[in-house]
Coordinates of C-alpha atoms and ligand atoms in Angstrom, one line a residue:
X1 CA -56.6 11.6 45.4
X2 CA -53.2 12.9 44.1
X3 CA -54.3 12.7 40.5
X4 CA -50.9 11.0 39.0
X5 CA -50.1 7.6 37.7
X6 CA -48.0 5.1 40.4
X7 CA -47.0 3.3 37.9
X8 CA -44.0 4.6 36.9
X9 CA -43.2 5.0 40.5
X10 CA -44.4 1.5 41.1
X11 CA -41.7 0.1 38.4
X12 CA -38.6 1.9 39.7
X13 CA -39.0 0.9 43.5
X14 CA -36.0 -1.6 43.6
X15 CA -37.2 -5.0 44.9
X16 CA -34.6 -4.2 47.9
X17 CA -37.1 -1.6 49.1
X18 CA -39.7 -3.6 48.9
X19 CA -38.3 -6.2 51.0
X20 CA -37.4 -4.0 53.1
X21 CA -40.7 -2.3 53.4
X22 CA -42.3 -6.0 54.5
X23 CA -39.9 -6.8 57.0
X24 CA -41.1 -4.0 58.6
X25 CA -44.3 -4.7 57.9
X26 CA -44.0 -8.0 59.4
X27 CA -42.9 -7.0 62.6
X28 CA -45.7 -4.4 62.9
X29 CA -44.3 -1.6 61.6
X30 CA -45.1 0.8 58.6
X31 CA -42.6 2.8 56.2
X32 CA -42.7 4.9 53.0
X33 CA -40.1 5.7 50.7
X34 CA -39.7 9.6 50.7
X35 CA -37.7 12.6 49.7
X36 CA -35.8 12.6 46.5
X37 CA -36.2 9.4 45.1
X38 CA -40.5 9.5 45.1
X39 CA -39.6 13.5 44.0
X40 CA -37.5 12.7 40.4
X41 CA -39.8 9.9 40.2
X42 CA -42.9 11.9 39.8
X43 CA -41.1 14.6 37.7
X44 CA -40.0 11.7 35.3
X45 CA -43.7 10.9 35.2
X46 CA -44.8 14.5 34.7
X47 CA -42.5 15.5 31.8
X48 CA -41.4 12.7 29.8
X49 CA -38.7 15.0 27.3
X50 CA -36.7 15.6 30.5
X51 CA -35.7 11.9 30.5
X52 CA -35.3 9.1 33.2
X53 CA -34.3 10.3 36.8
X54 CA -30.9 10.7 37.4
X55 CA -30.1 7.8 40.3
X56 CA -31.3 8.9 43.7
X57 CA -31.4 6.9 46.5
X58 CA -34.0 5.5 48.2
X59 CA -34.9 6.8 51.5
X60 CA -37.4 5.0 53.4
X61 CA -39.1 6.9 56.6
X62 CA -40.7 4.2 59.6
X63 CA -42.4 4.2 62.6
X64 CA -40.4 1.2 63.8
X65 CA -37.4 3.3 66.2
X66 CA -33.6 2.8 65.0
X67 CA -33.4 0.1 67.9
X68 CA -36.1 -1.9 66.7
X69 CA -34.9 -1.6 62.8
X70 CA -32.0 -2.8 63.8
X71 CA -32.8 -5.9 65.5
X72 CA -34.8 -7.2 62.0
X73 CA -32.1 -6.4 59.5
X74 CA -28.9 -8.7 59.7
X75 CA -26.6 -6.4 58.2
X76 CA -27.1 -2.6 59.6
X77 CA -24.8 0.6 59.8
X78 CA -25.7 2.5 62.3
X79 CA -25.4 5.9 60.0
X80 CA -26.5 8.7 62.4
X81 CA -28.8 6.5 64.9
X82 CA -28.8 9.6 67.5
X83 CA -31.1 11.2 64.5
X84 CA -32.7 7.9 63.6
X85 CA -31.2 7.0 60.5
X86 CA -30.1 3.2 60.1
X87 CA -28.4 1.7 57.1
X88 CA -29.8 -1.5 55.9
X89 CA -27.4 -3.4 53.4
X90 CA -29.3 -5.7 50.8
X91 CA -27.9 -7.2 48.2
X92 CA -24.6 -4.9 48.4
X93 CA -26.9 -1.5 48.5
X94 CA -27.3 0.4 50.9
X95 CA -30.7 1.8 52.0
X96 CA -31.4 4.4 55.0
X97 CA -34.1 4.0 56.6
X98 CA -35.0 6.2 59.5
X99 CA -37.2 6.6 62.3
X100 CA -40.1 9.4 61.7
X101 CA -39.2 12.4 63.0
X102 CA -41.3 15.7 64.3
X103 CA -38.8 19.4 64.3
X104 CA -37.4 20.7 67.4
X105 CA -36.1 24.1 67.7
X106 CA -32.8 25.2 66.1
X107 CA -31.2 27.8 68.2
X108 CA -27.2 27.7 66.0
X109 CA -29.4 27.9 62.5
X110 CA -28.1 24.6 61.8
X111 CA -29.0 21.6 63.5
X112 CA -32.1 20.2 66.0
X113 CA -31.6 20.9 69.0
X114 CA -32.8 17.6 69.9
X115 CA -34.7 14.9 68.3
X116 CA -37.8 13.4 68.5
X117 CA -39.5 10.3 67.0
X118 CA -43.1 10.4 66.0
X119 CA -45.4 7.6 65.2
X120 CA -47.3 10.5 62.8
X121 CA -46.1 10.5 58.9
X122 CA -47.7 13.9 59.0
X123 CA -45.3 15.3 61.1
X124 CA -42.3 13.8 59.6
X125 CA -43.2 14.7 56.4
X126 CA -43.8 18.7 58.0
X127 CA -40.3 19.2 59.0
X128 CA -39.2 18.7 55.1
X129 CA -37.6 21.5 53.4
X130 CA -40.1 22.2 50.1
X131 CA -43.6 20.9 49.5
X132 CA -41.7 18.8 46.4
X133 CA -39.6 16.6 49.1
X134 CA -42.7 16.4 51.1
X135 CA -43.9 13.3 49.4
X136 CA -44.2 10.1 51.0
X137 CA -45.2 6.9 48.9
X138 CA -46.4 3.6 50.5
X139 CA -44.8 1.2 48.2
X140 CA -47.0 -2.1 49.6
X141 CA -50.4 0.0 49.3
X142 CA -48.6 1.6 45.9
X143 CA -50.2 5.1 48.2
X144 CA -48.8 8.4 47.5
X145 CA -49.4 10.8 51.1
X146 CA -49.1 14.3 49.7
X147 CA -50.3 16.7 52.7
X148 CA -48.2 19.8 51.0
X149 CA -49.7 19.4 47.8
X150 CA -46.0 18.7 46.3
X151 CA -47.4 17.4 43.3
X152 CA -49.3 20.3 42.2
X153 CA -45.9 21.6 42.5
X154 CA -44.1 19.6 40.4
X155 CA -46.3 20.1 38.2
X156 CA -46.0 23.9 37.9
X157 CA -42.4 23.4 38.8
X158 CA -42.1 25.7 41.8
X159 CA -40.5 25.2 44.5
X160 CA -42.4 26.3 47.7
X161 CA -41.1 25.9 51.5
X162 CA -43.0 23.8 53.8
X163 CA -45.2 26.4 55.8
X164 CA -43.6 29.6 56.8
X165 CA -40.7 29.6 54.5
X166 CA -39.4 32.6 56.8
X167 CA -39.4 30.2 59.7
X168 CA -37.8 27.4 58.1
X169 CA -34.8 28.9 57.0
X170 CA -34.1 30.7 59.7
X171 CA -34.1 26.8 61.5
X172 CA -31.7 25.6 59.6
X173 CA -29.4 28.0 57.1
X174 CA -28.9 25.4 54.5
X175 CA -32.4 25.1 53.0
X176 CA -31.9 28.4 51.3
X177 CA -28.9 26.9 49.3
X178 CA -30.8 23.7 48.7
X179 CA -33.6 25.7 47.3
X180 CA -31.1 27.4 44.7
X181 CA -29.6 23.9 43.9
X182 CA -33.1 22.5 43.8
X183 CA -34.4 25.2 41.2
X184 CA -31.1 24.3 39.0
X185 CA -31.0 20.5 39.3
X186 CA -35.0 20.0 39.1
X187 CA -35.3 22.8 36.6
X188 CA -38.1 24.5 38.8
X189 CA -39.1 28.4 39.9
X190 CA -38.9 29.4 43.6
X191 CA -42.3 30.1 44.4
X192 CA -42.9 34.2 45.1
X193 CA -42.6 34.3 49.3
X194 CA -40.2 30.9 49.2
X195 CA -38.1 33.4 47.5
X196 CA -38.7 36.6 49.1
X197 CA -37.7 34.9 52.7
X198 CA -34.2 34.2 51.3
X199 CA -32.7 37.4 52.1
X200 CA -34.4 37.8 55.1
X201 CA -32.4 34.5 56.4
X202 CA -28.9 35.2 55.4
X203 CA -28.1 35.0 59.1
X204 CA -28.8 31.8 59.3
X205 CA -26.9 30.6 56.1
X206 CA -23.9 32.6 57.4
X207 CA -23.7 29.4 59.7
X208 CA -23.5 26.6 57.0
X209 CA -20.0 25.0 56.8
X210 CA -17.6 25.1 53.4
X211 CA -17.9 21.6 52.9
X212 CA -22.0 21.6 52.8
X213 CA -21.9 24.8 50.2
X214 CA -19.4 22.9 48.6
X215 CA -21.6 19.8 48.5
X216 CA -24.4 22.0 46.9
X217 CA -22.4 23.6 44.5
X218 CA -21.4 19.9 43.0
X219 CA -25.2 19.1 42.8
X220 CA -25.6 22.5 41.2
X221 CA -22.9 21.6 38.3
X222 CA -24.4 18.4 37.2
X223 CA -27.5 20.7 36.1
X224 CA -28.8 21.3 32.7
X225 CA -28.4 24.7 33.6
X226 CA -26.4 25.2 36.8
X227 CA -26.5 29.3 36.5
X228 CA -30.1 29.1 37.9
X229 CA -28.8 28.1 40.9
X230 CA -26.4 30.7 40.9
X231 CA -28.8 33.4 39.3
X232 CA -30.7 32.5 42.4
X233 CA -27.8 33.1 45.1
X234 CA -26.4 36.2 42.9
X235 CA -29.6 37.5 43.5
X236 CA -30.9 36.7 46.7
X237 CA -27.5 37.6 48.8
X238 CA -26.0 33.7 48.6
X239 CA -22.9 35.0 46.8
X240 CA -22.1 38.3 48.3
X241 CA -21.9 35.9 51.5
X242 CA -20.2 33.1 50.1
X243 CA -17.9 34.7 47.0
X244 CA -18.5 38.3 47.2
X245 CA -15.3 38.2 44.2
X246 CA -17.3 36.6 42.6
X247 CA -20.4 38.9 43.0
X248 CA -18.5 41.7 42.0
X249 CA -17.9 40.9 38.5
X250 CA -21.2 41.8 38.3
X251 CA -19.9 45.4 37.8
X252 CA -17.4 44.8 35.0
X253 CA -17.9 44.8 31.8
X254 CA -14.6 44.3 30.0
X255 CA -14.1 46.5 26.5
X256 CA -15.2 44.6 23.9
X257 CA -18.2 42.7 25.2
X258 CA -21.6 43.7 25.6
X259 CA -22.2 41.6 29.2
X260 CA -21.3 41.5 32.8
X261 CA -18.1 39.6 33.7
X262 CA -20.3 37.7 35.6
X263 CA -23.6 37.0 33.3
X264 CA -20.6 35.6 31.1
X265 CA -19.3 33.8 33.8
X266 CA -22.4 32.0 34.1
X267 CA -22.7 31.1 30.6
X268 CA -20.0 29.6 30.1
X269 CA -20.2 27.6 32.7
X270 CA -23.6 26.3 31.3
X271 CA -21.5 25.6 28.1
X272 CA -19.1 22.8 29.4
X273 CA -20.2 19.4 30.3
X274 CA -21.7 18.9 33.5
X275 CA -18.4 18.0 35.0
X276 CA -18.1 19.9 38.7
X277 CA -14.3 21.1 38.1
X278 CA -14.4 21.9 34.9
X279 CA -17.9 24.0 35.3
X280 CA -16.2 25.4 38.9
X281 CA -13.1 26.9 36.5
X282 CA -16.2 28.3 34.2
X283 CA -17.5 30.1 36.5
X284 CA -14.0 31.9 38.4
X285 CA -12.3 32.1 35.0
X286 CA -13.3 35.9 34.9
X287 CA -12.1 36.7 38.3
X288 CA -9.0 38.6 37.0
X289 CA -11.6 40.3 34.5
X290 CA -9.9 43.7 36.3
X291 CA -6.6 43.4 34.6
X292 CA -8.0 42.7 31.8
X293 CA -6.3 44.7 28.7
X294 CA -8.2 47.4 27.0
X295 CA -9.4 46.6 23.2
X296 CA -8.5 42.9 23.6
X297 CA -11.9 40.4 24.4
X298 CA -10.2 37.3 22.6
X299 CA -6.8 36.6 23.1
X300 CA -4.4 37.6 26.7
X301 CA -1.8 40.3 26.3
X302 CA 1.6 38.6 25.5
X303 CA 2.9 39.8 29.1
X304 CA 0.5 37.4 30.6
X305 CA 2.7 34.5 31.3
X306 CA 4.1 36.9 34.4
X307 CA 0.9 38.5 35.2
X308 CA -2.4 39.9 34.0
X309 CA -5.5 38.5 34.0
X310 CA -4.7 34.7 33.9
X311 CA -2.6 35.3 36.7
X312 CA -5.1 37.5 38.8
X313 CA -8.0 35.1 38.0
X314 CA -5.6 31.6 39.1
X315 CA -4.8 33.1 42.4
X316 CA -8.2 34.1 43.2
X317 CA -9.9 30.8 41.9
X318 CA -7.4 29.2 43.9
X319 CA -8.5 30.7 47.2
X320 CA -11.9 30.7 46.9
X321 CA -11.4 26.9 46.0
X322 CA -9.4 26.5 49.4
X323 CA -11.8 28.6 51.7
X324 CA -15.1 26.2 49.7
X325 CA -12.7 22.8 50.5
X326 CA -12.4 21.8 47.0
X327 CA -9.8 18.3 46.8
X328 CA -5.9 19.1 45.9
X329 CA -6.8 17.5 42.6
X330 CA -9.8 19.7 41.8
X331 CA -8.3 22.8 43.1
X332 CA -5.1 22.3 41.2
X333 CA -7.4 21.6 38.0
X334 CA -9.3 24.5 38.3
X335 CA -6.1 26.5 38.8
X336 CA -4.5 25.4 35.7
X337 CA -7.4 26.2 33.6
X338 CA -8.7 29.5 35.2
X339 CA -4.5 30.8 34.4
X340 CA -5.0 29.5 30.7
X341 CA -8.4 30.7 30.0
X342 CA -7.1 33.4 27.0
X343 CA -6.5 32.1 23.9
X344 CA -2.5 32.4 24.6
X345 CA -0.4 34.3 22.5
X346 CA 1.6 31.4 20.5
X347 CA -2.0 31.0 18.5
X348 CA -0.4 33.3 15.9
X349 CA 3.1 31.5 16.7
X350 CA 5.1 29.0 15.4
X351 CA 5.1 25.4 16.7
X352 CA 7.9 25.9 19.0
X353 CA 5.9 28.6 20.8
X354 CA 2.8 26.0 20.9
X355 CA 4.8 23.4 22.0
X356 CA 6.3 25.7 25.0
X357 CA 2.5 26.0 26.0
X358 CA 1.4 22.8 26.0
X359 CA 3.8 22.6 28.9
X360 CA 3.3 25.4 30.6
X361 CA -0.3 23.7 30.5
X362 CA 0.5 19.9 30.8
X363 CA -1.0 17.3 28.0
X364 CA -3.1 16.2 30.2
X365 CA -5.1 19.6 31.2
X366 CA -4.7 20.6 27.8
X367 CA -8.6 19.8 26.8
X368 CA -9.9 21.3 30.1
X369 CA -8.3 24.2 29.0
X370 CA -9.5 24.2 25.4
X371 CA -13.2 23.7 26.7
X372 CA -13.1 26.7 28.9
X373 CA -11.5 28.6 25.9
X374 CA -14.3 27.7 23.4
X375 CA -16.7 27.9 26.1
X376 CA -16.0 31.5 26.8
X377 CA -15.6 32.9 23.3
X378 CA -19.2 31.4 22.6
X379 CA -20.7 32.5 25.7
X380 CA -19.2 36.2 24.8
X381 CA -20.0 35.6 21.0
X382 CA -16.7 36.3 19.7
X383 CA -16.7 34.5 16.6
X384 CA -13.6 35.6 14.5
X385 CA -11.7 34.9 18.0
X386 CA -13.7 31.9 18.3
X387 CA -12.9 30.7 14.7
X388 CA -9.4 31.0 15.9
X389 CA -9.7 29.2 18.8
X390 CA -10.9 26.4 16.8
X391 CA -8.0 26.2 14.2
X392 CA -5.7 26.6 17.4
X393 CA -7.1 24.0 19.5
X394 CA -6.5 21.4 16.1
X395 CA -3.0 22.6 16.2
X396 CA -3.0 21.9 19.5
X397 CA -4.3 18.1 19.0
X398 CA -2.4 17.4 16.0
X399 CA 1.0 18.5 18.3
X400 CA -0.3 16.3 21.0
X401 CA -0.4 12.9 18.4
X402 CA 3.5 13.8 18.1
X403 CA 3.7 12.6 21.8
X404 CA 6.9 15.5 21.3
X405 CA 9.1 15.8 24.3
X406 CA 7.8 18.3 26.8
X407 CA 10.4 18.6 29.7
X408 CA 13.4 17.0 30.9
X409 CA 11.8 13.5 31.9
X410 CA 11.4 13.0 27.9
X411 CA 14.6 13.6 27.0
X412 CA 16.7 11.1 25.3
X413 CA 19.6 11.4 27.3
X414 CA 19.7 11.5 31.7
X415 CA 21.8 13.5 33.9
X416 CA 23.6 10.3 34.7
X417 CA 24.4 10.2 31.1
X418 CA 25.5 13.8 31.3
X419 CA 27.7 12.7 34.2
X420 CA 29.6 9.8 32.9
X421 CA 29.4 10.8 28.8
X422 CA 30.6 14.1 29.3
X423 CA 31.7 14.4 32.3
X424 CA 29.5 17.2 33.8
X425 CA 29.7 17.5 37.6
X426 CA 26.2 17.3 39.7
X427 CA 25.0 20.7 40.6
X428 CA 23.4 23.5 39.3
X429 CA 25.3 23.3 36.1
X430 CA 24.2 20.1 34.9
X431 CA 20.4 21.3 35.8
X432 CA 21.0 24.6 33.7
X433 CA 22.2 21.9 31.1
X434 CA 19.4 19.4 30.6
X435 CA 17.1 22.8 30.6
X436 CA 19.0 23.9 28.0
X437 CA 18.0 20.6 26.4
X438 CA 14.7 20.8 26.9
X439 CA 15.0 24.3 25.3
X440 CA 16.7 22.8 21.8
X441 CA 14.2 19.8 21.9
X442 CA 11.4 21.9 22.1
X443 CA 12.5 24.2 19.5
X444 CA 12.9 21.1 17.2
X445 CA 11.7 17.5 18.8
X446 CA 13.5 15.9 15.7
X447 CA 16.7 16.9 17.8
X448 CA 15.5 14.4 20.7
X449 CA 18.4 11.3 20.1
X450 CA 21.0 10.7 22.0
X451 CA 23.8 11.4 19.8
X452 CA 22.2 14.9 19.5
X453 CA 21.4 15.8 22.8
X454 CA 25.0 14.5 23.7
X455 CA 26.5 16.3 21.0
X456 CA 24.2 19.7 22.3
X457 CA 25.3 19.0 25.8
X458 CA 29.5 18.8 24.8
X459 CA 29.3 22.3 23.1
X460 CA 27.2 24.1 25.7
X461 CA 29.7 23.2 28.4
X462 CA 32.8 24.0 26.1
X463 CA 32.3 27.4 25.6
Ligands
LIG501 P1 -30.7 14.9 46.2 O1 -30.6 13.5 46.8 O2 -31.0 15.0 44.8 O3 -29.5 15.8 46.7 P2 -32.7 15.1 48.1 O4 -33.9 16.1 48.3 O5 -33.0 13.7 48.0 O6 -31.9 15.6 46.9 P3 -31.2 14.4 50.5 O7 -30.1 15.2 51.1 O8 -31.0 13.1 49.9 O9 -31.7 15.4 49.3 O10 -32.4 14.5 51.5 C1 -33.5 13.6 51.5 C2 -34.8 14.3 52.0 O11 -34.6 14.8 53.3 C3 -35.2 15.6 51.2 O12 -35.9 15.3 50.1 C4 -36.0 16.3 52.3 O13 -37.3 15.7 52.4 C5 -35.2 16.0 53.5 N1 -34.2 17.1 53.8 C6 -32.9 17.0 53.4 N2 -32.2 18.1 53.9 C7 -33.1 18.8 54.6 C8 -33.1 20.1 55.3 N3 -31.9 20.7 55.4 N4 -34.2 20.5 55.9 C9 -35.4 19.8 55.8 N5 -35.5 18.7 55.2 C10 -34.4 18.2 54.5
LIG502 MG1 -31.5 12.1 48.0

């Protein structure tokens, strides 16, 4: 009927699921795994060179009510039982499984109204966002029920709404942003009106929350190739909603480079490893691309410590990563790196200069920072600045096996030693002191004993 193999399908159902499926079963009931897990499954199946599915979990869809799946499960969360979802632990996994479902109206853009359970597969499988997510499998029967003829769309790899496309996004605002993700993460085209609807329903994407773009954006960065999500919202009015500063680096083009500010934005983000930070700092790092210097594409203008464009593109990555709800650790990461995204100007300095950056940067940000670095001056194909990059960034490791002392935490002496040694009252004097230190240590880490430093400390507060 569906014209694919089960049998890969077959093999990956975890037993779990299957004993899951006959409990039902034996009470009367019916279920079907469905959504993303059948979906990757079949891809998998379809083309081989992308590889083995990246883990999904295993949804199951029944006609048995969130009550009744309850009462045959003996250990159950109940998840979101208003909507019908129940999870069933097995063997330390958790599996939802929920109630079959037919769509209600929408009047916020943004959740059901109400819910209803249906006893119909059909209509469960109708209020799904895209024909490819549409796909229920019968793992007793080993059935695949494909009303939306999802496979043929996996295997053109297009993504195509479930009926009226316009209709369904208007219902719920999110599906437009899943379709971008979607496209990135499963490597697939929108389908021609799928797309064309987009625009049409920005109204309704207006109403998702922070967190659930944020969500999506995650899923977007673990993709091969997470700009055709982005291409996608860039193009379809996602962005201008969501990060219009981000949309308008669209219209830059900074002297030296022969792309948009954002087009290299985008590939430099494909560049880095599909780490969600690290790609989120690729694609804000240009967000000071305005006070950019003319003449100079590689390297940031000596003034940029103060200001500039490090500067300009930290304090805008920063807020955008506020208003999208990023955590205090990511948004400090991206921060960091978006401010040191120029090759600095100690790469033509000595290693005191280097050594003052590495700070200013912390050790441990200090390969984030390199990535985006490298990452950028390939996407931009700067090669001499690149080549520079590269004999930096081994300066930069071969300081960093020299563990040298950074700040006044790895000095050899402590203010208490200040105190009682020589005799330096607490106050601002003895902080000036140990930063004058830090300042001699990192100017020459051999300097880093206690004798020194003690020695350092008399004279400074002599004179
Ligand atoms: P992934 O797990 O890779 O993020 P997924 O498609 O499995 O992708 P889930 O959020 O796990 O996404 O949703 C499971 C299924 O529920 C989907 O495959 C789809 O059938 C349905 N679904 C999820 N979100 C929506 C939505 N906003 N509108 C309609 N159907 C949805
Ligand atoms: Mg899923």
């Amino acid at each position: 009927m569906t014209g694919i193999s089960t049998a890969a399908l077959r093999a990956a159902v975890p037993d779990a699921v299957r004993t899951i499926a006959r409990t039902l079963r034996d009470a009367g009931f019916r279920s079907w795994a469905v959504g993303g897990c059948v979906r990757d499954e079949l891809l998998a199946e379809l083309f081989p060179e992308r590889g083995a599915p990246t883990k999904n979990d295993w949804d199951l869809a029944t006609d048995a009510r969130p009550e009744q799946v309850q009462k045959l499960f003996r250990r159950v969360i109940p998840t979101g039982i208003q909507h019908g979802t129940v999870t069933v632990l097995l063997r330390g996994q958790g599996y939802e499984v929920t109630t079959l479902r037919g769509e209600t109206t929408y009047s916020d853009g943004r959740r059901p109204d109400d819910v209803f359970f249906v006893s119909d597969l059909a209509a469960d499988l109708e209020r799904r966002d895209f024909t490819v997510n549409a796909i229920a499998y019968d793992v007793l029967a080993d059935e695949l029920h494909d009303p939306f003829h999802g496979i043929d769309d996996l295997r053109r790899r297009l993504l195509r709404a479930v009926g009226d496309p316009a209709r369904r996004f208007a219902e719920d605002g999110l599906r437009v942003l899943r379709g971008a993700r979607l496209a990135a993460t499963l490597d697939m085209d929108l389908e021609e009106a799928t797309r064309a609807a987009i625009a049409p329903s920005l109204d309704s994407y207006r109403q998702v929350s922070a967190e659930r773009i944020r969500d999506e954006w995650y899923k977007a960065f673990k993709a091969r190739q997470p700009s055709r999500a982005f291409e996608i919202m860039r193009d379809e009015g996602l962005l201008a909603v969501t990060a219009p500063e981000l949309l308008r680096l669209r219209d830059l083009v900074e002297a030296g480079l022969d792309v948009d500010a954002l087009t290299l934005s985008f590939r430099t983000m494909d560049l880095l490893p599909a780490d969600p930070a690290l790609r989120f700092a690729g694609l804000c790092h240009g967000l000071g691309a305005d006070h950019a210097p003319d003449g100079a594409p590689g390297a940031a203008p000596a003034e940029d410590a103060q200001g500039g464009v490090g500067a300009a593109a930290a304090s805008r990555a920063r807020a955008l990563a506020a208003r999208l709800r990023l955590s205090n650790a990511d948004r400090d990461r991206v921060v960091t790196i978006v401010r040191h995204h120029r090759l600095p100007p100690c790469v033509d300095g000595g290693d005191p200069e280097l050594r003052r950056w590495l700070r200013e940067v912390t050790p441990q940000r200090v390969e984030d920072v390199l990535a985006v670095q490298g990452a950028r001056l390939r996407a931009a194909q700067q090669d001499a600045a690149l080549e520079r990059w590269a004999a930096f960034r081994d300066r930069v490791r071969a300081q960093l096996e020299e563990a040298p002392p950074l700040t006044a935490r790895d000095l050899a002496v402590t203010g208490r030693d200040l105190m009682d040694v020589v005799g330096l009252p607490p106050g601002p004097v003895l902080g000036r002191t140990l930063d004058a230190l830090v300042g001699v240590v990192l100017d020459d880490p051999s300097a880093n004993t206690r004798e020194t430093l003690l020695e350092h400390a008399r004279r400074l507060t002599s004179d």
